[in-house]
Amino acid sequence: MSLSPATRAGYGAGSVATGAFGTVPGLMLLPYLTDTLAVPALAAGAIVFLPKAWDVVLNPVAGRISDRSVDPRGPRRPWLLRAGVALAACFALLFAAPDLGSQAANAAWVLVAFLACATAYAFFQVPYVAMPAEITDAYAERTRLMTWRVAILAFTILLAGASAPAIRDAIGGRDGYRVMGLAMAVLILAGALLAYRGTRGAPVGDVAPGAGSLRDQLRLVAGARDFRLLLVTFVVQALATGCMLAGVDYLAGDVLERDGAATILFVCFVGPALLLTPAWAAAGRRIGKKRGYVAASLVLALGAALAVLAGHAPGAVVFAAVALVGVGYAGVQVFPLAMLPDAAAVDARRTGSSRVGVYTGVWTAGETLGLALGPGLFAVVLALGGYRSSDSGDVLQPDSAVTAITLGFSLLPAVLVLLSLWWLRGYTLDETEVDRDAR
């Protein structure tokens, strides 16, 4: 089934919410903890990781709940509104803590607020990702739908990733973080409302929810080989992306030592993605989604590896390497997100029951785990390098910490991306098989 441009754009608008929440905590929360609240690197990494680990448990449950939701608006759409509003409110509180008088109390505020954000996000993200498998049954249409989503996602990452540090730096101190958090909360709310309204005319699949307990459903999904291989590939790449995202502020301030470098890095990263997302989609139509995914992964890994020159080569070389990362990043978002509904829909047609919510719950749990482990892994690298936390961010870092930042941003993510391709090589679903199952 072909969808209207309005429906594609309406669905894609949900990426404003997911992009802002996926980008800003990964970019800003670890530096906020280490350089404003003076939380030691390992403890800060744990605070960033634990709420995301909770999401890993909660996401499949959210998927199961949305599978069984009964609503005239469809089983997924109402969650976009409910959870989107809750997510925006919780995000505004994340960076809004008053000075509670102790490092432990300030850290506890962040932990509790981030846990609330993660809970609301699970009930937004899982139904949102589940929708493509139900609103269209066409292999190529899902790629077009994901092209809209990834293009809007790339724009949001550029907007949120560039403006968040700029807002913080313009105001300064904890007030800068508070205003930034409120601005990003408004952006998240806008994305949720636009997605809810924009998908009101989208068709809804009529397959019945799968029978059995959640444990039964998870066991069956785990047995789906193509889905399992695709998921592992995506999770390892999310780990690499999370590591790079966490390192941007540190690379800009402690390695490049240039005012506004964090914003420039984000423009270099996301600008190519805005321009080349349609090109990756066109490449996928010619050579297939899997080959396109491999090609995009190799480009991303090459760009990350070249970023190891930070601190030794001119800044323009580092920015060019990050731009190459952005070229690859556009593709590694388009292809797996277009391949996921293929795997879920093929399973639904073969079995006669829908586990789309469980599939996407497991998928988003895996993505969340990878993106959570990324900052945690980067925090471990910082600790091994002897990074010095402070409440002002003005501490001179030792050479070992500068080296750790560079390696954590460059070679480590590059190796992870290359490693992920070991699993992708076994994925077998292509257009012929997916469309044969659709007939």
PDB file of N, CA and C in Angstrom, residues 232-269:
ATOM      1  N   VAL A 232      21.412  -7.546  16.507  1.00  0.00           N
ATOM      2  CA  VAL A 232      22.758  -7.504  17.081  1.00  0.00           C
ATOM      3  C   VAL A 232      23.624  -6.487  16.333  1.00  0.00           C
ATOM      4  N   THR A 233      23.506  -6.486  14.997  1.00  0.00           N
ATOM      5  CA  THR A 233      24.250  -5.505  14.200  1.00  0.00           C
ATOM      6  C   THR A 233      23.919  -4.089  14.632  1.00  0.00           C
ATOM      7  N   PHE A 234      22.623  -3.816  14.763  1.00  0.00           N
ATOM      8  CA  PHE A 234      22.165  -2.471  15.104  1.00  0.00           C
ATOM      9  C   PHE A 234      22.581  -2.075  16.517  1.00  0.00           C
ATOM     10  N   VAL A 235      22.533  -3.004  17.453  1.00  0.00           N
ATOM     11  CA  VAL A 235      22.895  -2.703  18.838  1.00  0.00           C
ATOM     12  C   VAL A 235      24.383  -2.360  18.945  1.00  0.00           C
ATOM     13  N   VAL A 236      25.227  -3.137  18.285  1.00  0.00           N
ATOM     14  CA  VAL A 236      26.659  -2.857  18.341  1.00  0.00           C
ATOM     15  C   VAL A 236      26.954  -1.496  17.713  1.00  0.00           C
ATOM     16  N   GLN A 237      26.249  -1.168  16.632  1.00  0.00           N
ATOM     17  CA  GLN A 237      26.453   0.140  16.012  1.00  0.00           C
ATOM     18  C   GLN A 237      25.900   1.266  16.891  1.00  0.00           C
ATOM     19  N   ALA A 238      24.798   0.996  17.603  1.00  0.00           N
ATOM     20  CA  ALA A 238      24.281   1.995  18.550  1.00  0.00           C
ATOM     21  C   ALA A 238      25.296   2.241  19.666  1.00  0.00           C
ATOM     22  N   LEU A 239      25.993   1.196  20.094  1.00  0.00           N
ATOM     23  CA  LEU A 239      27.055   1.345  21.089  1.00  0.00           C
ATOM     24  C   LEU A 239      28.145   2.271  20.569  1.00  0.00           C
ATOM     25  N   ALA A 240      28.537   2.076  19.300  1.00  0.00           N
ATOM     26  CA  ALA A 240      29.555   2.936  18.694  1.00  0.00           C
ATOM     27  C   ALA A 240      29.069   4.382  18.599  1.00  0.00           C
ATOM     28  N   THR A 241      27.823   4.555  18.155  1.00  0.00           N
ATOM     29  CA  THR A 241      27.269   5.904  18.025  1.00  0.00           C
ATOM     30  C   THR A 241      27.161   6.591  19.382  1.00  0.00           C
ATOM     31  N   GLY A 242      26.704   5.845  20.394  1.00  0.00           N
ATOM     32  CA  GLY A 242      26.591   6.403  21.732  1.00  0.00           C
ATOM     33  C   GLY A 242      27.935   6.832  22.282  1.00  0.00           C
ATOM     34  N   CYS A 243      28.976   6.090  21.969  1.00  0.00           N
ATOM     35  CA  CYS A 243      30.321   6.429  22.420  1.00  0.00           C
ATOM     36  C   CYS A 243      30.786   7.742  21.774  1.00  0.00           C
ATOM     37  N   MET A 244      30.551   7.887  20.466  1.00  0.00           N
ATOM     38  CA  MET A 244      30.940   9.113  19.779  1.00  0.00           C
ATOM     39  C   MET A 244      30.130  10.302  20.280  1.00  0.00           C
ATOM     40  N   LEU A 245      28.843  10.098  20.480  1.00  0.00           N
ATOM     41  CA  LEU A 245      27.980  11.187  20.935  1.00  0.00           C
ATOM     42  C   LEU A 245      28.436  11.700  22.301  1.00  0.00           C
ATOM     43  N   ALA A 246      28.757  10.767  23.189  1.00  0.00           N
ATOM     44  CA  ALA A 246      29.211  11.167  24.524  1.00  0.00           C
ATOM     45  C   ALA A 246      30.534  11.911  24.473  1.00  0.00           C
ATOM     46  N   GLY A 247      31.319  11.647  23.432  1.00  0.00           N
ATOM     47  CA  GLY A 247      32.648  12.243  23.368  1.00  0.00           C
ATOM     48  C   GLY A 247      32.724  13.606  22.720  1.00  0.00           C
ATOM     49  N   VAL A 248      31.625  14.064  22.093  1.00  0.00           N
ATOM     50  CA  VAL A 248      31.677  15.314  21.334  1.00  0.00           C
ATOM     51  C   VAL A 248      32.108  16.493  22.197  1.00  0.00           C
ATOM     52  N   ASP A 249      31.476  16.682  23.327  1.00  0.00           N
ATOM     53  CA  ASP A 249      31.775  17.839  24.171  1.00  0.00           C
ATOM     54  C   ASP A 249      33.208  17.785  24.694  1.00  0.00           C
ATOM     55  N   TYR A 250      33.665  16.584  25.036  1.00  0.00           N
ATOM     56  CA  TYR A 250      35.039  16.422  25.534  1.00  0.00           C
ATOM     57  C   TYR A 250      36.055  16.666  24.417  1.00  0.00           C
ATOM     58  N   LEU A 251      35.763  16.140  23.216  1.00  0.00           N
ATOM     59  CA  LEU A 251      36.680  16.344  22.092  1.00  0.00           C
ATOM     60  C   LEU A 251      36.789  17.832  21.761  1.00  0.00           C
ATOM     61  N   ALA A 252      35.639  18.519  21.774  1.00  0.00           N
ATOM     62  CA  ALA A 252      35.634  19.941  21.444  1.00  0.00           C
ATOM     63  C   ALA A 252      36.410  20.755  22.471  1.00  0.00           C
ATOM     64  N   GLY A 253      36.192  20.482  23.761  1.00  0.00           N
ATOM     65  CA  GLY A 253      36.785  21.318  24.801  1.00  0.00           C
ATOM     66  C   GLY A 253      38.194  20.946  25.196  1.00  0.00           C
ATOM     67  N   ASP A 254      38.497  19.643  25.247  1.00  0.00           N
ATOM     68  CA  ASP A 254      39.784  19.207  25.796  1.00  0.00           C
ATOM     69  C   ASP A 254      40.796  18.801  24.746  1.00  0.00           C
ATOM     70  N   VAL A 255      40.343  18.507  23.513  1.00  0.00           N
ATOM     71  CA  VAL A 255      41.279  18.099  22.460  1.00  0.00           C
ATOM     72  C   VAL A 255      41.418  19.207  21.414  1.00  0.00           C
ATOM     73  N   LEU A 256      40.302  19.642  20.826  1.00  0.00           N
ATOM     74  CA  LEU A 256      40.361  20.700  19.817  1.00  0.00           C
ATOM     75  C   LEU A 256      40.568  22.074  20.452  1.00  0.00           C
ATOM     76  N   GLU A 257      40.027  22.250  21.673  1.00  0.00           N
ATOM     77  CA  GLU A 257      40.186  23.495  22.432  1.00  0.00           C
ATOM     78  C   GLU A 257      39.776  24.713  21.612  1.00  0.00           C
ATOM     79  N   ARG A 258      38.590  24.601  21.001  1.00  0.00           N
ATOM     80  CA  ARG A 258      38.079  25.702  20.183  1.00  0.00           C
ATOM     81  C   ARG A 258      36.681  26.060  20.651  1.00  0.00           C
ATOM     82  N   ASP A 259      36.422  27.357  20.832  1.00  0.00           N
ATOM     83  CA  ASP A 259      35.086  27.800  21.197  1.00  0.00           C
ATOM     84  C   ASP A 259      34.103  27.447  20.086  1.00  0.00           C
ATOM     85  N   GLY A 260      32.973  26.890  20.472  1.00  0.00           N
ATOM     86  CA  GLY A 260      31.951  26.537  19.490  1.00  0.00           C
ATOM     87  C   GLY A 260      32.249  25.284  18.705  1.00  0.00           C
ATOM     88  N   ALA A 261      33.316  24.543  19.064  1.00  0.00           N
ATOM     89  CA  ALA A 261      33.684  23.358  18.286  1.00  0.00           C
ATOM     90  C   ALA A 261      32.619  22.270  18.371  1.00  0.00           C
ATOM     91  N   ALA A 262      31.922  22.182  19.513  1.00  0.00           N
ATOM     92  CA  ALA A 262      30.882  21.153  19.640  1.00  0.00           C
ATOM     93  C   ALA A 262      29.770  21.384  18.626  1.00  0.00           C
ATOM     94  N   THR A 263      29.388  22.633  18.431  1.00  0.00           N
ATOM     95  CA  THR A 263      28.358  22.943  17.443  1.00  0.00           C
ATOM     96  C   THR A 263      28.849  22.644  16.036  1.00  0.00           C
ATOM     97  N   ILE A 264      30.098  22.994  15.736  1.00  0.00           N
ATOM     98  CA  ILE A 264      30.659  22.723  14.409  1.00  0.00           C
ATOM     99  C   ILE A 264      30.698  21.223  14.149  1.00  0.00           C
ATOM    100  N   LEU A 265      31.103  20.439  15.152  1.00  0.00           N
ATOM    101  CA  LEU A 265      31.145  18.985  14.991  1.00  0.00           C
ATOM    102  C   LEU A 265      29.764  18.442  14.657  1.00  0.00           C
ATOM    103  N   PHE A 266      28.747  18.973  15.309  1.00  0.00           N
ATOM    104  CA  PHE A 266      27.399  18.478  15.040  1.00  0.00           C
ATOM    105  C   PHE A 266      26.921  18.860  13.655  1.00  0.00           C
ATOM    106  N   VAL A 267      27.236  20.054  13.212  1.00  0.00           N
ATOM    107  CA  VAL A 267      26.868  20.448  11.853  1.00  0.00           C
ATOM    108  C   VAL A 267      27.569  19.557  10.831  1.00  0.00           C
ATOM    109  N   CYS A 268      28.843  19.277  11.070  1.00  0.00           N
ATOM    110  CA  CYS A 268      29.591  18.391  10.172  1.00  0.00           C
ATOM    111  C   CYS A 268      29.016  16.977  10.172  1.00  0.00           C
ATOM    112  N   PHE A 269      28.544  16.548  11.320  1.00  0.00           N
ATOM    113  CA  PHE A 269      28.008  15.193  11.448  1.00  0.00           C
ATOM    114  C   PHE A 269      26.658  15.054  10.765  1.00  0.00           C
TER     115      PHE A 269
END
